[in-house]
Amino acid sequence: MKRKAKIYYTSDVHGYLFPTSYGDKTERPMGLLNCISNFEKDGNTLIFDGGDTISGSPMAAFITEQAGELLENEPLAQVYNAAFYDAVVPGNHDFNFGYDRLAGYMKKLNAVCLCANANDLKGDTGITSSYIFKLENGLRLGVAGIVTDYVNVWENPKHLEQIQITDAFAAAKKELEHLKKESDITVCIYHGGYECDLETGAVLTSGNENIGYRILKELDYDILLTAHQHMTVKGRDCFGTHTLQLTANAVQYACIEMEYEDGTCRVSSSILPAGACHNREPYESLLPLEGQVQNWLDLEIGSLKEAIPEKEKLDMALNGSQVADFFNQIQMEYTKADISCIGLGNNPIALPAHVTMRDLVRVYPFSNTLVVLEVTQEVLKQALERCGEYFTLDHGMVEISEVFLKPKVEHYNYDYFAGITYEIDLERPVGDRVVSILFNGEPIEDRKLKLCMSDYRASGTGGYEVYKQCPVLERFGTDVPQLALEYLKNHPYTEIRRCGGLNLYNHRL
């Protein structure tokens, strides 16, 4: 007998409930409230989310900052409950605020919280490894949840004192062995992406941050739903498993349809736009909160001596970015480090003379904290060689290398440095382009310097593995947007200073 089932899937929502990007007040076809208005729930339909929910948007930041009763009510969980989600998996950013915040959010959800490689020592999150959903038509869907084990690399160790993240692949394999015995269809929801091109098998990233391709190749789940990389990957069959991935911020959702007959499961899927419509509830109940967020974003928090216009990415990488200078200036003053670095970022970057919260969260939408490492000249050279890889020459013209554009756009892995001046020679091969590094106008030689960066970069991700070997001198708990807020309040008319940066050696632009 042929039986059918359906899954609706979202991931990397990052707190974007309403149809707005928050860069302005324009309504856009996005937001979880718009996504869920498309869901048609019945006894043979399940709704899943792949994680990264409570961090990453002004709405999420406002809820966390206000705390108190607002945080206790967990508006994000209210939306998931209103949509009747069946299962959610925590993403790496859901650990950013520590165990108690994660547990508080999870306990407010009616959905099952799945994460086979999260060992909850305290037991307050309600996380379980996997769950077998029994549908109205008798089908049994065995579902496992996995989060990238790079949580251990990125996260503040204090946030993981009550929860241990173990090897992602080993956990996925163990759960599959259990689920296959009792399920008709097996599903893995993995908050991680693909380390290889799904068409060619070519290696895209090193390390174990993303192991989706390995799961596809070595394990025989019927369905693998991925996340984390923020790429739209249309559904396809790889090694007998159907897989897909969504971009971030609830601009789309997936619909997966299954037909099961005589032990065989056929899967098809569509990735669909959030659309411009939303249900009356819980939209209207949460509208006052959205109004508070919008008012908060419009508060002026300080002034710059002059506005910073938007520039093209290549122009900024070659000639510097005043926005990057601004954040490096903040980081160096706060940490008292010798040197600072910050990523270019994927979004358009500009700041008006009168800065509001909206401007601040637009140019720095992350909850990164700061780490100070002890570095040598050799460490800096390796890091700067990675920056030098951002450029390529095409008939003598400087362009952005495809390494930073495919398989996904990664401008954020190009770093601006303050406190040093360095030269690169684009005529030289990648990995051997840095010809000079000066600190205070002199060679570093055998000196050890203090380098400040985000906790994300300090983990060695983005091609900066060299930082993993560096001694950690100090960690700071306040996130960078909050530091910028405090800086602007303490410096009412901020003058941005450029301190160091890139020069091209013997090359005409």
Coordinates of C-alpha atoms in Angstrom, one line a residue:
M1 CA 0.0 0.0 0.0
K2 CA 1.3 3.4 -1.0
R3 CA 1.5 5.9 1.9
K4 CA 2.5 9.5 1.7
A5 CA 4.0 12.0 4.1
K6 CA 5.2 15.5 4.1
I7 CA 7.8 17.6 5.9
Y8 CA 8.0 21.4 6.1
Y9 CA 11.5 22.6 7.0
T10 CA 13.1 25.9 8.1
S11 CA 16.6 26.7 9.4
D12 CA 18.9 29.5 10.3
V13 CA 15.9 31.8 11.1
H14 CA 18.1 33.9 13.4
G15 CA 15.2 35.6 15.1
Y16 CA 13.7 37.0 11.9
L17 CA 10.0 36.6 12.7
F18 CA 8.6 39.6 10.9
P19 CA 8.8 40.5 7.2
T20 CA 11.7 42.9 7.5
S21 CA 15.4 42.9 7.2
Y22 CA 15.6 45.8 9.8
G23 CA 18.0 47.8 7.6
D24 CA 14.9 50.0 7.1
K25 CA 11.2 49.7 7.8
T26 CA 10.2 48.3 4.5
E27 CA 8.2 45.1 4.5
R28 CA 9.8 42.3 2.5
P29 CA 8.8 38.8 1.6
M30 CA 10.6 37.1 4.5
G31 CA 10.3 36.2 8.1
L32 CA 9.1 33.1 9.9
L33 CA 5.6 34.4 10.3
N34 CA 5.3 34.5 6.6
C35 CA 6.9 31.1 6.1
I36 CA 4.5 29.3 8.5
S37 CA 1.4 30.8 6.9
N38 CA 2.2 28.4 4.0
F39 CA 2.2 25.3 6.1
E40 CA -0.7 22.9 5.8
K41 CA -0.5 20.7 8.9
D42 CA -2.3 17.3 9.1
G43 CA -1.7 13.9 10.6
N44 CA 0.8 12.9 8.0
T45 CA 2.8 16.2 8.0
L46 CA 5.7 17.1 10.2
I47 CA 7.4 20.5 10.7
F48 CA 11.1 20.7 11.5
D49 CA 13.7 23.4 12.1
G50 CA 17.4 23.1 11.7
G51 CA 18.6 25.6 14.3
D52 CA 20.2 29.0 14.8
T53 CA 17.1 30.7 16.1
I54 CA 17.8 32.9 19.2
S55 CA 20.7 35.0 17.9
G56 CA 21.5 37.0 14.8
S57 CA 18.8 39.7 14.3
P58 CA 17.7 42.9 16.0
M59 CA 14.6 41.1 17.3
A60 CA 16.7 38.4 18.9
A61 CA 19.2 41.0 20.3
F62 CA 16.3 43.1 21.7
I63 CA 14.8 40.1 23.5
T64 CA 18.1 39.2 25.0
E65 CA 19.0 42.7 26.0
Q66 CA 15.6 43.5 27.6
A67 CA 15.6 40.1 29.4
G68 CA 13.2 39.9 32.4
E69 CA 9.6 39.0 31.5
L70 CA 10.1 39.4 27.8
L71 CA 12.8 36.8 27.8
E72 CA 10.8 34.5 30.1
N73 CA 7.9 34.6 27.6
E74 CA 10.3 33.6 24.7
P75 CA 8.4 35.2 21.8
L76 CA 10.5 33.1 19.4
A77 CA 9.2 29.9 20.9
Q78 CA 5.6 31.3 20.7
V79 CA 5.9 31.4 16.9
Y80 CA 7.2 27.9 16.7
N81 CA 4.5 26.6 18.9
A82 CA 1.8 28.5 16.9
A83 CA 3.0 26.7 13.8
F84 CA 3.0 23.3 15.5
Y85 CA 6.6 22.5 14.9
D86 CA 7.3 18.8 15.7
A87 CA 11.1 18.9 16.2
V88 CA 13.9 21.4 16.4
V89 CA 17.7 21.0 16.4
P90 CA 19.9 23.6 18.2
G91 CA 22.4 25.4 15.9
N92 CA 25.8 26.6 16.9
H93 CA 24.6 30.2 17.6
D94 CA 21.9 28.8 20.0
F95 CA 24.7 28.2 22.5
N96 CA 26.0 31.8 22.3
F97 CA 24.2 33.0 25.5
G98 CA 25.1 30.0 27.7
Y99 CA 23.3 27.0 29.1
D100 CA 20.5 28.7 31.0
R101 CA 19.3 30.7 27.9
L102 CA 19.3 27.6 25.7
A103 CA 17.5 25.6 28.3
G104 CA 14.9 28.4 28.9
Y105 CA 14.2 28.5 25.2
M106 CA 14.0 24.8 24.7
K107 CA 11.6 24.3 27.6
K108 CA 9.2 26.8 26.2
L109 CA 8.9 24.8 22.9
N110 CA 6.3 22.2 22.4
A111 CA 8.5 20.6 19.8
V112 CA 10.9 17.8 20.5
C113 CA 14.4 19.0 20.9
L114 CA 16.8 16.7 19.0
C115 CA 20.6 16.7 19.2
A116 CA 22.3 13.3 19.4
N117 CA 25.8 14.8 19.9
A118 CA 24.8 17.1 22.8
N119 CA 25.2 15.5 26.2
D120 CA 23.2 17.6 28.7
L121 CA 24.9 17.1 32.1
K122 CA 22.3 19.1 33.9
G123 CA 19.2 17.8 32.1
D124 CA 17.3 21.1 31.8
T125 CA 17.2 21.4 28.0
G126 CA 15.0 18.4 27.4
I127 CA 17.3 17.5 24.5
T128 CA 17.0 13.9 23.2
S129 CA 19.0 12.1 20.6
S130 CA 16.3 11.1 18.2
Y131 CA 12.5 10.5 18.0
I132 CA 10.2 8.2 16.0
F133 CA 7.2 10.0 14.8
K134 CA 4.2 7.8 14.1
L135 CA 1.9 9.3 11.5
E136 CA -1.8 8.9 11.0
N137 CA -1.3 6.6 8.1
G138 CA 0.9 4.3 10.1
L139 CA 4.3 5.5 8.7
R140 CA 7.1 5.7 11.2
L141 CA 9.6 8.5 10.6
G142 CA 12.8 8.2 12.7
V143 CA 14.4 11.6 13.0
A144 CA 17.9 12.3 14.5
G145 CA 19.3 15.8 15.2
I146 CA 23.0 16.7 14.9
V147 CA 24.9 20.0 15.4
T148 CA 28.3 20.8 14.0
D149 CA 30.9 19.8 16.6
Y150 CA 32.8 23.0 15.9
V151 CA 30.6 24.4 18.6
N152 CA 33.5 23.2 20.8
V153 CA 35.9 25.4 18.7
W154 CA 33.9 28.6 18.6
E155 CA 32.0 28.7 21.9
N156 CA 33.0 30.3 25.2
P157 CA 34.0 27.3 27.3
K158 CA 31.9 28.6 30.2
H159 CA 28.8 28.1 28.0
L160 CA 29.6 24.4 27.6
E161 CA 30.2 23.5 31.2
Q162 CA 26.8 21.8 31.5
I163 CA 26.5 20.5 28.0
Q164 CA 29.1 18.4 26.0
I165 CA 29.2 18.5 22.2
T166 CA 30.6 15.2 20.9
D167 CA 31.7 14.0 17.4
A168 CA 28.9 14.7 14.9
F169 CA 29.5 11.9 12.5
A170 CA 29.8 9.2 15.2
A171 CA 26.5 10.4 16.7
A172 CA 24.7 10.4 13.3
K173 CA 26.0 6.9 12.7
K174 CA 24.9 5.6 16.1
E175 CA 21.4 7.1 15.8
L176 CA 20.9 5.7 12.3
E177 CA 21.7 2.1 13.5
H178 CA 18.9 2.6 16.2
L179 CA 16.4 4.3 13.9
K180 CA 16.6 1.8 11.0
K181 CA 15.4 -1.0 13.3
E182 CA 12.1 0.8 14.2
S183 CA 11.4 3.2 11.3
D184 CA 10.1 3.1 7.8
I185 CA 11.9 6.4 6.8
T186 CA 15.0 7.9 8.4
V187 CA 15.8 11.6 8.6
C188 CA 18.9 13.4 9.8
I189 CA 18.6 17.1 10.6
Y190 CA 22.1 18.4 10.6
H191 CA 23.1 21.9 11.6
G192 CA 26.1 21.8 9.4
G193 CA 26.8 21.9 5.7
Y194 CA 28.6 20.3 2.9
E195 CA 32.4 20.0 2.8
C196 CA 32.4 18.8 -0.8
D197 CA 30.7 19.8 -4.0
L198 CA 27.6 17.7 -4.4
E199 CA 28.1 17.4 -8.2
T200 CA 31.8 16.7 -8.5
G201 CA 32.9 15.6 -5.0
A202 CA 35.6 18.3 -5.0
V203 CA 36.7 19.3 -1.5
L204 CA 35.4 22.8 -0.6
T205 CA 36.4 23.1 3.0
S206 CA 38.9 21.4 5.3
G207 CA 38.3 20.3 8.9
N208 CA 35.1 18.9 10.3
E209 CA 33.0 22.0 10.6
N210 CA 30.8 20.6 7.8
I211 CA 30.5 16.9 7.2
G212 CA 27.2 16.7 5.2
Y213 CA 28.9 15.1 2.2
R214 CA 30.5 12.4 4.4
I215 CA 27.1 11.7 6.0
L216 CA 25.6 11.3 2.5
K217 CA 28.4 9.1 1.3
E218 CA 28.9 6.8 4.3
L219 CA 25.5 6.7 6.0
D220 CA 22.2 5.7 4.4
Y221 CA 19.6 8.0 5.8
D222 CA 16.7 8.5 3.5
I223 CA 16.8 12.3 4.0
L224 CA 19.5 14.7 5.2
L225 CA 18.4 18.2 5.9
T226 CA 21.4 20.5 6.3
A227 CA 21.9 24.1 7.6
H228 CA 24.6 26.5 8.8
Q229 CA 26.2 27.5 5.5
H230 CA 23.3 29.7 4.5
M231 CA 23.3 28.4 0.9
T232 CA 20.3 27.5 -1.2
V233 CA 20.9 24.0 -2.3
K234 CA 18.0 22.6 -4.2
G235 CA 16.9 19.1 -3.2
R236 CA 18.7 16.2 -4.9
D237 CA 19.6 12.6 -4.4
C238 CA 23.2 11.9 -3.4
F239 CA 24.4 8.3 -2.7
G240 CA 20.7 7.3 -2.3
T241 CA 19.9 10.1 0.2
H242 CA 17.7 13.1 -0.6
T243 CA 19.3 16.3 0.7
L244 CA 18.9 20.1 0.6
Q245 CA 19.8 23.4 2.3
L246 CA 18.2 26.8 2.8
T247 CA 19.6 30.3 2.9
A248 CA 19.3 32.3 6.2
N249 CA 16.8 34.7 7.8
A250 CA 13.6 32.9 6.9
V251 CA 13.3 34.1 3.3
Q252 CA 12.4 30.6 2.2
Y253 CA 11.3 27.2 3.5
A254 CA 11.4 23.6 2.1
C255 CA 8.6 21.2 1.5
I256 CA 9.7 17.6 1.3
E257 CA 7.2 14.9 0.0
M258 CA 7.6 11.2 0.5
E259 CA 6.0 8.2 -1.0
Y260 CA 6.5 4.9 0.8
E261 CA 5.6 1.5 -0.7
D262 CA 6.9 -2.0 -0.2
G263 CA 9.9 -0.8 1.8
T264 CA 10.9 1.8 -0.8
C265 CA 10.9 5.5 -0.1
R266 CA 10.7 8.0 -3.0
V267 CA 11.5 11.6 -2.0
S268 CA 11.0 14.9 -3.8
S269 CA 11.3 18.5 -2.5
S270 CA 10.8 22.1 -3.3
I271 CA 12.4 25.2 -1.9
L272 CA 9.7 27.9 -1.7
P273 CA 9.7 31.7 -1.0
A274 CA 8.3 32.9 2.3
G275 CA 5.9 35.1 0.4
A276 CA 4.2 38.3 1.5
C277 CA 1.3 36.9 3.6
H278 CA 1.1 36.0 7.3
N279 CA -1.7 34.7 9.5
R280 CA -3.5 37.1 11.8
E281 CA -2.0 35.3 14.8
P282 CA 0.5 35.3 16.3
Y283 CA 1.4 38.3 14.1
E284 CA -1.0 40.7 15.8
S285 CA -0.1 39.5 19.3
L286 CA 3.6 40.1 18.6
L287 CA 3.1 43.4 16.8
P288 CA 3.6 45.6 19.9
L289 CA 7.0 43.8 20.4
E290 CA 8.0 44.5 16.8
G291 CA 7.1 48.2 17.4
Q292 CA 9.4 48.3 20.4
V293 CA 12.2 46.8 18.4
Q294 CA 11.7 49.3 15.6
N295 CA 11.7 52.2 18.0
W296 CA 14.8 50.9 19.7
L297 CA 16.5 50.7 16.4
D298 CA 15.8 54.4 15.6
L299 CA 17.4 55.7 18.8
E300 CA 20.5 57.8 18.0
I301 CA 23.4 56.6 20.0
G302 CA 26.2 58.8 18.9
S303 CA 27.8 60.8 16.0
L304 CA 30.7 60.4 13.7
K305 CA 32.8 63.4 12.6
E306 CA 31.7 62.5 9.0
A307 CA 29.5 59.9 7.4
I308 CA 31.0 56.8 5.9
P309 CA 29.7 56.1 2.3
E310 CA 29.2 52.6 0.9
K311 CA 32.0 51.3 -1.3
E312 CA 32.5 48.2 -3.4
K313 CA 34.0 45.2 -1.7
L314 CA 37.1 45.2 -3.8
D315 CA 37.6 48.9 -3.3
M316 CA 37.3 48.4 0.5
A317 CA 39.7 45.5 0.5
L318 CA 42.3 47.3 -1.5
N319 CA 42.0 50.8 0.0
G320 CA 40.6 50.3 3.4
S321 CA 37.2 50.6 5.1
Q322 CA 36.4 53.3 7.6
V323 CA 33.8 51.0 9.1
A324 CA 36.5 48.4 9.8
D325 CA 38.7 51.1 11.1
F326 CA 35.9 52.1 13.5
F327 CA 35.5 48.7 14.9
N328 CA 39.2 48.0 15.1
Q329 CA 39.5 51.4 17.0
I330 CA 36.9 50.2 19.5
Q331 CA 38.5 46.8 19.9
M332 CA 42.0 48.2 20.5
E333 CA 40.8 50.7 23.1
Y334 CA 38.7 48.2 25.0
T335 CA 41.3 45.4 25.0
K336 CA 44.5 47.5 25.0
A337 CA 45.9 45.1 22.3
D338 CA 48.8 46.1 20.0
I339 CA 46.9 45.0 16.9
S340 CA 43.3 44.3 15.9
C341 CA 41.6 42.7 13.0
I342 CA 38.0 42.4 11.8
G343 CA 36.3 40.8 8.8
L344 CA 35.0 42.7 5.8
G345 CA 31.5 41.2 6.0
N346 CA 29.0 40.2 3.3
N347 CA 26.5 43.0 3.7
P348 CA 26.7 46.5 2.3
I349 CA 28.7 48.6 4.8
A350 CA 28.1 52.3 5.4
L351 CA 27.4 54.6 8.4
P352 CA 25.7 58.0 8.6
A353 CA 27.1 60.8 10.6
H354 CA 24.3 60.4 13.2
V355 CA 24.4 56.7 14.2
T356 CA 21.3 54.8 15.4
M357 CA 21.0 51.3 16.7
R358 CA 19.6 50.3 13.3
D359 CA 22.9 51.4 11.7
L360 CA 24.9 49.5 14.2
V361 CA 23.1 46.2 13.9
R362 CA 23.1 46.5 10.1
V363 CA 26.9 46.7 9.9
Y364 CA 27.6 44.3 12.8
P365 CA 24.7 41.9 13.1
F366 CA 26.6 39.3 15.2
S367 CA 27.0 38.6 18.9
N368 CA 30.7 38.0 18.7
T369 CA 32.9 38.6 21.8
L370 CA 36.6 39.4 21.8
V371 CA 39.7 37.3 22.3
V372 CA 43.3 38.5 22.6
L373 CA 46.0 36.2 21.3
E374 CA 49.8 36.3 21.6
V375 CA 51.2 36.3 18.1
T376 CA 54.6 36.3 16.4
Q377 CA 55.7 37.6 13.0
E378 CA 55.3 34.1 11.6
V379 CA 51.8 33.8 12.8
L380 CA 50.9 37.2 11.4
K381 CA 52.5 36.3 8.0
Q382 CA 50.4 33.1 7.7
A383 CA 47.2 35.1 8.6
L384 CA 48.0 37.8 6.1
E385 CA 48.8 35.3 3.4
R386 CA 45.1 34.2 3.8
C387 CA 44.1 37.8 3.3
G388 CA 46.3 38.0 0.3
E389 CA 44.4 35.0 -1.2
Y390 CA 41.4 37.3 -1.5
F391 CA 42.9 38.9 -4.6
T392 CA 43.6 37.5 -8.1
L393 CA 45.0 39.1 -11.2
D394 CA 43.2 38.9 -14.5
H395 CA 45.2 40.4 -17.4
G396 CA 46.9 42.7 -14.8
M397 CA 43.6 43.8 -13.2
V398 CA 42.9 43.0 -9.6
E399 CA 39.8 41.0 -8.9
I400 CA 38.3 39.1 -6.1
S401 CA 39.4 35.4 -6.1
E402 CA 36.7 32.8 -6.6
V403 CA 38.0 31.1 -3.4
F404 CA 36.0 33.8 -1.6
L405 CA 33.0 33.6 -3.9
K406 CA 32.3 29.9 -4.4
P407 CA 30.7 27.7 -3.3
K408 CA 29.4 30.6 -1.1
V409 CA 30.3 34.2 -0.8
E410 CA 32.7 34.7 2.1
H411 CA 33.8 38.4 2.1
Y412 CA 33.8 38.0 5.9
N413 CA 36.9 35.9 5.8
Y414 CA 38.9 38.8 4.5
D415 CA 40.3 40.6 7.5
Y416 CA 41.3 44.3 8.0
F417 CA 44.2 44.9 10.4
A418 CA 45.0 47.9 12.5
G419 CA 48.3 48.4 14.3
I420 CA 50.4 47.0 11.5
T421 CA 51.2 48.0 7.9
Y422 CA 51.9 45.2 5.5
E423 CA 52.6 44.8 1.8
I424 CA 51.6 42.0 -0.6
D425 CA 52.9 41.3 -4.1
L426 CA 50.1 39.9 -6.3
E427 CA 52.7 38.7 -8.8
R428 CA 53.9 36.1 -6.3
P429 CA 52.0 32.8 -5.8
V430 CA 49.2 32.4 -3.3
G431 CA 50.7 31.6 0.1
D432 CA 53.9 33.6 -0.6
R433 CA 52.7 37.1 -1.2
V434 CA 53.5 39.0 2.0
V435 CA 56.7 40.8 1.5
S436 CA 56.7 43.2 4.5
I437 CA 55.1 43.5 7.9
L438 CA 55.8 46.6 10.1
F439 CA 54.7 47.4 13.6
N440 CA 55.2 51.1 14.6
G441 CA 57.1 51.4 11.3
E442 CA 59.7 48.7 12.2
P443 CA 60.0 45.0 11.5
I444 CA 58.5 42.8 14.2
E445 CA 61.4 40.3 14.2
D446 CA 61.3 38.3 17.5
R447 CA 58.8 40.4 19.4
K448 CA 55.5 38.9 20.6
L449 CA 52.4 41.1 20.1
K450 CA 48.8 41.2 21.4
L451 CA 46.3 40.7 18.6
C452 CA 42.6 41.3 19.3
M453 CA 39.9 39.6 17.2
S454 CA 36.4 38.1 17.4
D455 CA 36.0 34.8 19.2
Y456 CA 34.8 33.4 15.8
R457 CA 38.1 34.3 14.2
A458 CA 40.2 33.2 17.2
S459 CA 38.8 29.7 16.7
G460 CA 40.8 29.5 13.5
T461 CA 37.9 29.3 11.1
G462 CA 37.8 30.9 7.7
G463 CA 41.3 29.7 6.7
Y464 CA 43.1 31.1 9.8
E465 CA 44.0 27.8 11.4
V466 CA 47.3 29.3 12.5
Y467 CA 45.5 31.1 15.4
K468 CA 44.7 27.7 17.0
Q469 CA 48.3 27.4 18.1
C470 CA 48.5 30.9 19.7
P471 CA 48.3 31.4 23.5
V472 CA 45.0 33.0 24.6
L473 CA 45.9 36.0 26.8
E474 CA 42.4 37.2 27.6
R475 CA 38.8 36.7 26.8
F476 CA 36.1 39.4 27.0
G477 CA 32.4 38.6 27.7
T478 CA 30.7 41.7 26.3
D479 CA 29.7 41.4 22.6
V480 CA 31.1 43.8 20.0
P481 CA 27.8 45.6 19.2
Q482 CA 27.4 46.4 22.9
L483 CA 31.0 47.7 23.0
A484 CA 30.3 49.9 20.0
L485 CA 27.2 51.3 21.7
E486 CA 29.2 52.1 24.8
Y487 CA 32.0 53.6 22.7
L488 CA 29.7 56.0 20.8
K489 CA 28.0 57.1 24.1
N490 CA 31.4 57.9 25.6
H491 CA 32.7 59.6 22.4
P492 CA 29.8 61.8 21.2
Y493 CA 31.6 63.0 18.1
T494 CA 33.8 60.1 17.1
E495 CA 36.7 60.7 14.8
I496 CA 37.8 57.5 13.0
R497 CA 41.5 57.0 12.6
R498 CA 43.2 54.7 10.2
C499 CA 46.0 52.8 11.8
G500 CA 47.9 50.6 9.4
G501 CA 46.6 48.3 6.7
L502 CA 47.4 46.9 3.3
N503 CA 49.7 48.3 0.6
L504 CA 50.2 46.6 -2.8
Y505 CA 53.8 46.0 -3.7
N506 CA 55.0 47.2 -7.1
H507 CA 51.5 47.1 -8.7
R508 CA 49.4 49.8 -10.4
L509 CA 45.7 49.6 -9.8

